[in-house]
């Protein structure tokens, strides 16, 4: 079995490293539209060899699209050139937009996935073998998949230590908007709030763990996140609306001295303690 | 020298543990209006013995107020009962409001401080000796202090591994609003955004590192943070205004498909990389 990974950055590179440790494949090959990334992935022995995208598609048994969402949408039509037995998956953060781009003739062999992990860094040098360990892989609209394709993709994720959750793409996109895309937007906005201040250097001198955590996501790659925001626009706008209302409520309480209401909102947020550690 | 700590929770308890390791004091004593906390602090040998607040004030050489901001304001008038040689400091997150409450007769001996550290946990059981290590202690309006008082308080913070930054209380309060108080408010609002959704359980299943970081502060103690918000109301409202405008700008870009503007905002936020690690 040959594993072909298109996009050998943080996500694709880490997947290659984890799959190698799991010894599932005879060979792990990679393609990337960045020659530099591809070279680095070879040098670091993340992949066994580098191929063109077309050659990779032609010979791989399992193909993983580990590119930004718009690039994944552009690649999917070209997967019809793969072997008839080949199975496909992707690691894109938005699922409805990607699923809509899958050609009908390979729909049953394409398992739409989203591993809930990542870091604020990108590129093959940021890759590490344990990125996926103990994290959740969401599989979307999997009732459209053949059992064979589903088993192969599930095996890949299970063998690198992931747990699997299945849900409709529409639910995934709404959930991801709240749990991942909105937090990124907030982090960018918080960073810019401070960076727009004349005395930002002096302000940042005081930054400790809280600000560090809250601004970490603001270091993420803009090109990738612009893409995610674009492709999940409606669910994200909905999440913005709800968050903005929560902020406005805190602000009103603060402005009007509504201390009981303000404390009650904080106590309510504390409930996260109980249901999420 | 006797170190007296009023409030033996996370901050006061950790200070006691660090000061003990630094071997600066013959004895470390504690007071707390929670009998339970005081008992725990004794049992865990965080303090050598427990006293009433009045007795502690009467015999201590260096008194640290490690209580919530409103409690600190209430205690400061009673410090006039201390020895004439006694020196005072506090660990409150808001400085202007506290400084306004210091009696004139002890103003030169009261060094207003804010160590930039903490966790989302509270109480003596959450205390640990390295909380202050390598963190910043902000001293405010220190030109009002006698050199003797300043040296004693600086020695305390330096000996437990802190760096010292001095600035006017007004600047500190504005900076702290951006770097600490606003992030807490955002975290509470983000947590409530998710918790208000009917399918919150399903949404939280997908939570990974990003959401974990962004929602950690929402686990902080409401009573303490209500107090901080109250006492730093104007600078915090100002920070709210700036953050809200940044969020509205991202939202407008997303709504109107202004992708260049959206990407440019993200790239701008990335600058945090360069000036803050």
Coordinates of C-alpha atoms in Angstrom, one line a residue:
Chain A
X1 CA 0.0 0.0 0.0
X2 CA 1.3 3.5 -0.9
X3 CA 0.2 6.5 1.1
X4 CA 0.1 9.7 -1.0
X5 CA 0.0 13.0 0.8
X6 CA -0.7 16.2 -1.1
X7 CA 0.5 19.1 1.1
X8 CA 3.5 18.2 3.3
X9 CA 3.2 21.0 5.8
X10 CA 2.3 20.9 9.5
X11 CA -0.7 18.6 9.0
X12 CA 0.4 16.5 6.1
X13 CA 4.0 16.2 7.4
X14 CA 2.8 15.2 10.9
X15 CA 0.4 12.6 9.4
X16 CA 3.3 11.1 7.4
X17 CA 5.5 10.9 10.5
X18 CA 2.7 9.3 12.5
X19 CA 1.8 6.8 9.7
X20 CA 5.4 5.8 9.4
X21 CA 5.6 5.0 13.1
X22 CA 2.4 2.9 12.7
X23 CA 4.0 1.0 9.9
X24 CA 0.8 0.8 7.8
X25 CA 2.3 1.6 4.4
X26 CA 5.1 0.2 2.2
X27 CA 5.8 3.7 1.0
X28 CA 4.8 7.3 1.9
X29 CA 5.0 9.8 -1.0
X30 CA 4.4 13.5 -1.1
X31 CA 3.4 16.3 -3.4
X32 CA 3.3 20.0 -2.7
X33 CA 3.1 23.1 -4.8
X34 CA 5.9 24.6 -2.7
X35 CA 9.1 23.1 -4.0
X36 CA 10.9 24.3 -0.9
X37 CA 8.4 22.5 1.4
X38 CA 8.8 19.3 -0.7
X39 CA 12.6 19.5 -0.5
X40 CA 12.5 20.0 3.3
X41 CA 10.0 17.1 3.7
X42 CA 12.5 14.8 1.8
X43 CA 15.5 16.0 3.7
X44 CA 13.8 15.5 7.0
X45 CA 12.7 12.0 5.8
X46 CA 9.1 12.9 6.5
X47 CA 8.3 11.4 3.1
X48 CA 10.1 8.6 1.2
X49 CA 10.0 10.6 -2.1
X50 CA 8.5 13.6 -3.8
X51 CA 6.3 13.3 -6.9
X52 CA 4.3 15.6 -9.0
X53 CA 0.6 15.8 -8.0
X54 CA -0.5 13.9 -11.1
X55 CA 2.1 11.0 -10.6
X56 CA 1.2 10.8 -6.9
X57 CA -2.5 10.5 -7.7
X58 CA -1.8 7.8 -10.3
X59 CA 0.0 5.4 -8.1
X60 CA -1.3 5.9 -4.5
X61 CA -3.7 3.6 -2.7
X62 CA -4.7 6.0 -0.1
X63 CA -4.5 9.8 -0.9
X64 CA -4.7 12.4 1.8
X65 CA -5.4 16.0 0.8
X66 CA -3.6 18.1 3.4
X67 CA -3.8 21.5 1.7
X68 CA -5.8 24.7 2.5
X69 CA -9.5 24.3 1.9
X70 CA -9.6 26.1 -1.5
X71 CA -6.7 24.1 -2.7
X72 CA -8.5 20.9 -1.7
X73 CA -11.5 22.0 -3.6
X74 CA -9.3 22.6 -6.7
X75 CA -7.6 19.1 -6.4
X76 CA -10.8 17.0 -5.9
X77 CA -11.8 16.9 -9.7
X78 CA -8.3 15.6 -10.5
X79 CA -8.7 12.6 -8.2
X80 CA -10.7 10.8 -11.0
X81 CA -7.3 10.0 -12.5
X82 CA -6.5 7.7 -9.5
X83 CA -6.6 3.9 -9.5
X84 CA -10.1 2.4 -9.3
X85 CA -9.3 0.9 -5.9
X86 CA -7.8 4.2 -4.5
X87 CA -9.4 5.7 -1.4
X88 CA -9.4 9.5 -0.6
X89 CA -9.6 11.7 2.5
X90 CA -8.8 15.3 3.4
X91 CA -7.9 17.2 6.5
X92 CA -9.7 20.4 5.7
X93 CA -11.2 22.6 8.5
X94 CA -14.5 23.2 6.6
X95 CA -16.5 20.2 5.3
X96 CA -19.6 21.3 3.4
X97 CA -17.7 23.3 0.8
X98 CA -15.3 20.5 0.2
X99 CA -17.9 17.8 0.0
X100 CA -19.8 19.9 -2.6
X101 CA -16.6 19.7 -4.8
X102 CA -16.2 15.9 -4.8
X103 CA -16.9 14.4 -8.3
X104 CA -19.9 12.1 -8.2
X105 CA -17.9 9.1 -9.6
X106 CA -15.5 9.0 -6.6
X107 CA -18.0 10.2 -3.9
X108 CA -18.2 6.7 -2.3
X109 CA -14.4 6.4 -2.0
X110 CA -13.9 10.0 -0.6
X111 CA -14.1 10.1 3.2
X112 CA -14.4 13.8 4.3
X113 CA -12.4 14.2 7.5
X114 CA -11.3 16.9 10.0
X115 CA -8.7 16.1 12.6
X116 CA -9.3 18.5 15.6
X117 CA -5.7 19.4 16.2
X118 CA -3.0 21.8 14.9
X119 CA -0.6 24.4 16.1
X120 CA -0.1 28.1 15.2
X121 CA 2.9 27.1 13.2
X122 CA 3.0 25.8 9.6
X123 CA 5.3 24.0 7.1
X124 CA 7.1 20.6 7.3
X125 CA 9.6 21.9 9.9
X126 CA 6.7 22.4 12.3
X127 CA 5.5 18.8 11.8
X128 CA 5.8 16.2 14.7
X129 CA 4.7 12.6 15.0
X130 CA 2.3 13.0 18.0
X131 CA 0.2 15.9 16.6
X132 CA -2.8 13.5 16.1
X133 CA -2.4 11.3 19.2
X134 CA -5.5 11.3 21.5
X135 CA -7.2 13.9 19.4
X136 CA -10.5 13.6 17.6
X137 CA -11.0 12.9 13.9
X138 CA -14.4 14.0 12.7
X139 CA -15.8 12.1 9.7
X140 CA -18.6 13.9 7.8
X141 CA -21.5 12.5 5.8
X142 CA -19.9 9.1 6.0
X143 CA -23.1 7.3 5.0
X144 CA -22.2 8.3 1.5
X145 CA -19.0 6.2 1.7
X146 CA -18.4 2.5 0.8
X147 CA -17.6 0.4 3.8
X148 CA -14.3 -0.4 2.3
X149 CA -13.2 3.2 1.9
X150 CA -14.5 4.1 5.4
X151 CA -12.6 1.2 7.0
X152 CA -9.3 2.2 5.3
X153 CA -9.6 5.8 6.4
X154 CA -10.8 4.9 9.9
X155 CA -7.8 2.5 10.2
X156 CA -5.4 5.3 9.3
X157 CA -6.8 7.6 12.0
X158 CA -7.2 4.9 14.6
X159 CA -3.7 3.6 14.0
X160 CA -2.1 7.0 14.7
X161 CA -4.0 7.2 18.1
X162 CA -7.1 9.2 17.2
X163 CA -10.7 8.8 18.3
X164 CA -13.4 9.0 15.6
X165 CA -16.6 11.0 15.8
X166 CA -19.1 11.0 12.9
X167 CA -21.5 13.8 12.2
X168 CA -23.2 15.6 9.3
X169 CA -21.0 18.2 7.6
X170 CA -23.5 20.9 8.4
X171 CA -23.2 20.2 12.1
X172 CA -19.4 20.0 11.9
X173 CA -19.2 23.4 10.2
X174 CA -21.4 25.0 12.8
X175 CA -19.5 23.4 15.7
X176 CA -16.1 24.3 14.1
X177 CA -17.2 27.9 13.7
X178 CA -17.8 28.1 17.5
X179 CA -14.9 26.0 18.7
X180 CA -12.1 26.9 16.3
X181 CA -12.9 29.6 13.7
X182 CA -14.5 32.2 16.1
X183 CA -11.6 31.7 18.6
X184 CA -9.1 32.4 15.9
X185 CA -11.0 35.6 14.8
X186 CA -11.2 36.7 18.5
X187 CA -7.4 36.1 18.9
X188 CA -6.6 38.2 15.8
X189 CA -8.9 41.0 17.0
X190 CA -7.4 40.9 20.5
X191 CA -3.8 41.1 19.1
X192 CA -4.8 44.0 16.9
X193 CA -6.5 45.8 19.8
X194 CA -3.1 45.9 21.6
X195 CA -1.0 46.4 18.5
X196 CA -3.1 49.4 17.5
X197 CA -2.1 51.2 20.8
X198 CA 0.8 53.7 20.6
X199 CA 2.4 52.3 23.7
X200 CA 2.0 48.7 22.6
X201 CA 5.6 47.9 23.7
X202 CA 4.9 49.0 27.2
X203 CA 1.6 47.2 27.3
X204 CA 3.1 43.9 26.1
X205 CA 5.8 44.2 28.8
X206 CA 3.0 43.2 31.3
X207 CA 1.8 40.3 29.2
X208 CA 1.6 37.0 31.2
X209 CA 0.1 33.6 30.7
X210 CA -3.5 34.8 30.1
X211 CA -2.6 37.1 27.2
X212 CA -0.1 34.5 25.9
X213 CA -2.9 31.9 25.6
X214 CA -5.5 34.3 24.3
X215 CA -3.2 35.7 21.6
X216 CA -1.4 32.4 20.5
X217 CA -3.9 31.7 17.7
X218 CA -3.3 35.2 16.3
X219 CA 0.1 33.9 15.1
X220 CA -1.6 31.4 12.7
X221 CA -1.1 31.7 9.0
X222 CA -3.4 34.4 7.5
X223 CA -3.6 32.7 4.0
X224 CA -4.9 29.5 5.5
X225 CA -7.3 31.1 7.9
X226 CA -8.6 33.6 5.3
X227 CA -9.5 30.5 3.3
X228 CA -11.3 28.8 6.2
X229 CA -13.2 32.0 7.0
X230 CA -14.3 32.4 3.4
X231 CA -15.4 28.8 3.1
X232 CA -17.3 28.7 6.4
X233 CA -18.7 32.2 6.1
X234 CA -22.4 31.7 7.2
X235 CA -21.8 29.6 10.3
X236 CA -18.9 31.9 11.3
X237 CA -21.1 35.0 11.0
X238 CA -23.7 33.3 13.1
X239 CA -21.1 32.5 15.8
X240 CA -19.8 36.2 15.6
X241 CA -23.3 37.4 16.2
X242 CA -23.7 35.3 19.4
X243 CA -20.3 36.2 20.7
X244 CA -20.8 39.9 20.0
X245 CA -24.1 39.8 22.0
X246 CA -22.3 38.1 24.9
X247 CA -19.6 40.9 24.9
X248 CA -22.2 43.6 24.6
X249 CA -24.1 42.2 27.6
X250 CA -20.9 42.2 29.7
X251 CA -20.1 45.7 28.5
X252 CA -23.6 46.9 29.4
X253 CA -23.4 45.4 32.9
X254 CA -20.1 47.1 33.4
X255 CA -21.3 50.4 32.1
X256 CA -24.5 50.3 34.2
X257 CA -23.1 48.9 37.4
X258 CA -25.2 45.8 37.0
X259 CA -22.9 43.8 39.3
X260 CA -25.2 40.9 40.0
X261 CA -25.9 40.3 36.3
X262 CA -22.1 40.5 35.6
X263 CA -21.2 38.0 38.3
X264 CA -24.0 35.7 37.2
X265 CA -22.6 35.7 33.6
X266 CA -19.1 34.8 35.0
X267 CA -20.5 32.1 37.2
X268 CA -22.4 30.7 34.2
X269 CA -19.1 30.6 32.2
X270 CA -17.5 28.7 35.1
X271 CA -19.7 25.8 34.2
X272 CA -17.1 24.9 31.6
X273 CA -15.2 23.5 34.5
X274 CA -17.7 20.7 34.9
X275 CA -18.2 19.7 31.3
X276 CA -14.7 20.3 29.8
X277 CA -11.3 20.0 31.2
Chain B
X1 CA 12.0 39.9 60.3
X2 CA 8.4 38.7 60.3
X3 CA 6.5 38.5 57.0
X4 CA 2.8 38.9 57.5
X5 CA 0.5 37.8 54.6
X6 CA -3.2 38.8 54.7
X7 CA -5.0 36.4 52.3
X8 CA -3.4 32.9 52.1
X9 CA -4.9 31.8 48.8
X10 CA -3.2 31.2 45.4
X11 CA -1.3 34.5 45.4
X12 CA -0.5 34.9 49.1
X13 CA 0.1 31.2 49.6
X14 CA 2.5 31.0 46.7
X15 CA 4.3 34.1 47.9
X16 CA 4.8 32.5 51.4
X17 CA 6.2 29.3 49.8
X18 CA 8.6 31.3 47.6
X19 CA 9.7 33.6 50.4
X20 CA 10.3 30.5 52.6
X21 CA 12.6 29.0 49.9
X22 CA 14.4 32.4 49.7
X23 CA 15.0 32.3 53.5
X24 CA 14.4 36.0 53.9
X25 CA 12.3 35.9 57.1
X26 CA 12.5 34.4 60.5
X27 CA 8.8 33.7 60.5
X28 CA 6.0 33.8 58.0
X29 CA 2.5 34.4 59.4
X30 CA -0.9 34.5 57.8
X31 CA -4.4 35.9 58.3
X32 CA -7.5 35.2 56.2
X33 CA -11.1 35.9 56.7
X34 CA -11.7 32.3 55.5
X35 CA -11.1 30.0 58.6
X36 CA -10.9 27.1 56.2
X37 CA -8.2 28.6 54.0
X38 CA -6.2 29.6 57.1
X39 CA -6.4 26.0 58.5
X40 CA -5.3 24.6 55.1
X41 CA -2.4 27.0 54.8
X42 CA -1.2 25.9 58.3
X43 CA -1.7 22.2 57.5
X44 CA 0.2 22.5 54.3
X45 CA 3.0 24.4 56.2
X46 CA 2.5 27.3 53.8
X47 CA 2.6 29.6 56.9
X48 CA 4.2 29.1 60.3
X49 CA 1.1 30.2 62.2
X50 CA -2.2 31.8 61.8
X51 CA -3.1 35.1 63.5
X52 CA -6.0 37.5 63.6
X53 CA -5.6 40.3 61.1
X54 CA -5.1 42.8 63.9
X55 CA -2.4 40.7 65.6
X56 CA -0.7 40.1 62.3
X57 CA -0.6 43.8 61.6
X58 CA 0.7 44.6 65.1
X59 CA 3.8 42.3 64.9
X60 CA 4.8 42.0 61.2
X61 CA 7.8 43.8 59.7
X62 CA 6.6 43.4 56.1
X63 CA 2.9 43.1 55.4
X64 CA 1.6 41.8 52.1
X65 CA -2.1 42.3 51.3
X66 CA -3.0 39.3 49.1
X67 CA -6.7 39.7 49.1
X68 CA -9.2 40.8 46.4
X69 CA -9.1 44.5 45.4
X70 CA -12.1 45.6 47.5
X71 CA -10.8 43.7 50.5
X72 CA -7.4 45.4 50.1
X73 CA -9.1 48.8 50.1
X74 CA -10.9 47.9 53.3
X75 CA -7.8 46.8 55.0
X76 CA -5.4 49.7 54.2
X77 CA -6.9 52.1 56.9
X78 CA -6.2 49.5 59.5
X79 CA -2.5 49.3 58.6
X80 CA -1.9 52.5 60.7
X81 CA -1.9 50.1 63.7
X82 CA 1.4 48.5 62.5
X83 CA 4.8 49.1 63.9
X84 CA 6.4 52.4 62.8
X85 CA 9.1 50.5 61.0
X86 CA 6.7 48.2 59.2
X87 CA 6.6 48.3 55.4
X88 CA 3.5 47.3 53.2
X89 CA 2.8 46.1 49.8
X90 CA -0.2 44.5 48.0
X91 CA -0.7 42.1 45.0
X92 CA -4.0 43.7 43.7
X93 CA -4.7 43.7 40.0
X94 CA -5.9 47.3 40.0
X95 CA -3.6 50.0 41.3
X96 CA -5.3 53.5 41.2
X97 CA -8.3 52.5 43.3
X98 CA -6.0 50.9 45.9
X99 CA -3.6 53.8 46.1
X100 CA -6.4 56.2 46.6
X101 CA -7.3 54.2 49.8
X102 CA -3.8 54.3 51.4
X103 CA -3.8 56.5 54.6
X104 CA -1.6 59.5 54.2
X105 CA 0.5 58.7 57.3
X106 CA 1.7 55.4 55.8
X107 CA 1.9 56.4 52.2
X108 CA 5.7 56.4 52.0
X109 CA 5.9 52.9 53.5
X110 CA 3.2 51.4 51.2
X111 CA 4.6 50.1 47.9
X112 CA 1.7 49.4 45.5
X113 CA 2.6 46.3 43.5
X114 CA 1.1 43.9 40.9
X115 CA 2.9 40.7 40.1
X116 CA 1.9 39.7 36.5
X117 CA 1.1 36.1 37.2
X118 CA -1.7 33.8 38.4
X119 CA -3.7 30.8 37.3
X120 CA -7.4 30.1 36.9
X121 CA -7.4 28.3 40.3
X122 CA -7.7 29.8 43.7
X123 CA -7.2 29.0 47.4
X124 CA -4.1 27.7 49.3
X125 CA -4.3 24.3 47.7
X126 CA -3.6 25.9 44.3
X127 CA -0.5 27.7 45.7
X128 CA 3.0 26.7 44.4
X129 CA 6.4 28.1 45.1
X130 CA 7.4 28.9 41.5
X131 CA 4.3 31.0 40.6
X132 CA 6.4 34.2 40.7
X133 CA 9.6 33.0 39.1
X134 CA 10.7 34.9 36.0
X135 CA 7.5 37.0 36.1
X136 CA 7.2 40.7 36.2
X137 CA 6.3 42.7 39.4
X138 CA 4.9 46.1 38.5
X139 CA 5.5 48.8 41.1
X140 CA 3.3 51.8 40.8
X141 CA 3.8 55.5 41.8
X142 CA 6.9 54.4 43.6
X143 CA 8.3 58.0 43.8
X144 CA 5.9 58.3 46.7
X145 CA 7.8 55.7 48.7
X146 CA 10.7 56.0 51.0
X147 CA 13.9 54.4 49.7
X148 CA 13.9 52.0 52.7
X149 CA 10.4 50.8 52.0
X150 CA 11.1 50.5 48.3
X151 CA 14.3 48.5 48.9
X152 CA 12.5 46.0 51.2
X153 CA 9.7 45.4 48.8
X154 CA 12.0 45.2 45.8
X155 CA 14.2 42.7 47.7
X156 CA 11.2 40.5 48.4
X157 CA 10.2 40.3 44.7
X158 CA 13.8 40.0 43.4
X159 CA 14.6 37.3 45.9
X160 CA 11.7 35.1 44.6
X161 CA 12.9 35.4 41.0
X162 CA 10.9 38.3 39.7
X163 CA 11.8 41.2 37.4
X164 CA 10.7 44.7 38.4
X165 CA 9.0 47.3 36.2
X166 CA 8.0 50.7 37.5
X167 CA 5.2 52.8 36.0
X168 CA 2.5 55.2 37.0
X169 CA -0.7 53.5 38.4
X170 CA -2.8 55.1 35.6
X171 CA -0.6 53.5 32.9
X172 CA -0.6 50.1 34.8
X173 CA -4.4 50.1 35.0
X174 CA -4.8 50.9 31.3
X175 CA -2.2 48.2 30.3
X176 CA -3.7 45.7 32.7
X177 CA -7.1 46.3 31.1
X178 CA -5.8 45.3 27.7
X179 CA -3.4 42.5 28.7
X180 CA -5.4 40.9 31.5
X181 CA -8.9 42.2 32.3
X182 CA -10.2 42.3 28.6
X183 CA -8.8 38.8 27.9
X184 CA -10.7 37.5 30.9
X185 CA -13.9 39.2 29.8
X186 CA -13.5 37.8 26.3
X187 CA -12.9 34.3 27.7
X188 CA -16.1 34.5 29.8
X189 CA -18.0 35.7 26.7
X190 CA -16.6 32.9 24.5
X191 CA -17.5 30.3 27.0
X192 CA -21.0 31.6 27.4
X193 CA -21.4 31.7 23.6
X194 CA -20.9 28.0 23.4
X195 CA -22.7 27.2 26.7
X196 CA -25.8 29.0 25.4
X197 CA -26.1 26.6 22.5
X198 CA -28.5 23.8 22.8
X199 CA -26.0 21.3 21.4
X200 CA -23.2 22.5 23.5
X201 CA -22.1 19.0 24.4
X202 CA -21.7 18.1 20.8
X203 CA -19.9 21.3 20.1
X204 CA -17.5 20.8 23.0
X205 CA -16.7 17.3 21.7
X206 CA -14.7 19.0 19.0
X207 CA -12.8 21.3 21.3
X208 CA -9.0 21.1 20.9
X209 CA -6.0 23.2 22.0
X210 CA -7.2 26.5 20.5
X211 CA -10.5 26.5 22.4
X212 CA -8.9 25.1 25.5
X213 CA -6.5 28.1 25.6
X214 CA -9.1 30.7 24.8
X215 CA -11.6 29.4 27.4
X216 CA -9.1 28.7 30.3
X217 CA -9.5 32.1 31.8
X218 CA -13.3 31.6 31.9
X219 CA -12.7 29.2 34.8
X220 CA -11.4 32.0 37.0
X221 CA -13.2 33.0 40.2
X222 CA -16.2 35.3 39.5
X223 CA -16.0 37.1 42.8
X224 CA -12.4 38.1 42.4
X225 CA -12.9 39.2 38.8
X226 CA -16.1 41.0 39.4
X227 CA -14.1 43.0 41.9
X228 CA -11.3 43.8 39.4
X229 CA -13.8 44.8 36.7
X230 CA -15.6 47.1 39.1
X231 CA -12.3 48.7 40.3
X232 CA -10.9 49.2 36.8
X233 CA -14.2 50.1 35.1
X234 CA -13.1 53.0 32.9
X235 CA -9.9 51.6 31.4
X236 CA -11.7 48.3 30.9
X237 CA -14.6 50.0 29.1
X238 CA -12.1 51.7 26.9
X239 CA -10.4 48.4 26.0
X240 CA -13.8 46.9 25.3
X241 CA -14.5 49.7 22.8
X242 CA -11.3 49.1 20.9
X243 CA -11.7 45.3 20.9
X244 CA -15.4 45.6 19.8
X245 CA -14.3 47.8 16.9
X246 CA -11.7 45.2 15.8
X247 CA -14.3 42.4 15.9
X248 CA -16.8 44.5 14.0
X249 CA -14.2 45.2 11.3
X250 CA -13.5 41.5 10.9
X251 CA -17.2 40.8 10.8
X252 CA -17.8 43.5 8.2
X253 CA -15.0 42.2 6.0
X254 CA -16.4 38.7 6.2
X255 CA -20.0 39.9 5.5
X256 CA -18.9 42.0 2.5
X257 CA -16.3 39.6 1.1
X258 CA -13.5 42.2 1.7
X259 CA -10.9 39.4 1.6
X260 CA -7.9 41.7 1.1
X261 CA -8.8 43.8 4.1
X262 CA -9.5 40.6 6.2
X263 CA -6.2 39.0 5.3
X264 CA -4.4 42.3 6.0
X265 CA -5.9 42.4 9.5
X266 CA -4.7 38.9 10.1
X267 CA -1.2 39.7 8.8
X268 CA -1.1 42.7 11.1
X269 CA -1.9 40.5 14.1
X270 CA 0.9 38.1 13.1
X271 CA 3.3 40.9 14.1
X272 CA 2.9 39.7 17.6
X273 CA 5.3 36.9 16.5
X274 CA 8.1 39.5 16.3
X275 CA 7.6 41.4 19.4
X276 CA 6.2 38.9 21.9
X277 CA 7.0 35.2 22.2

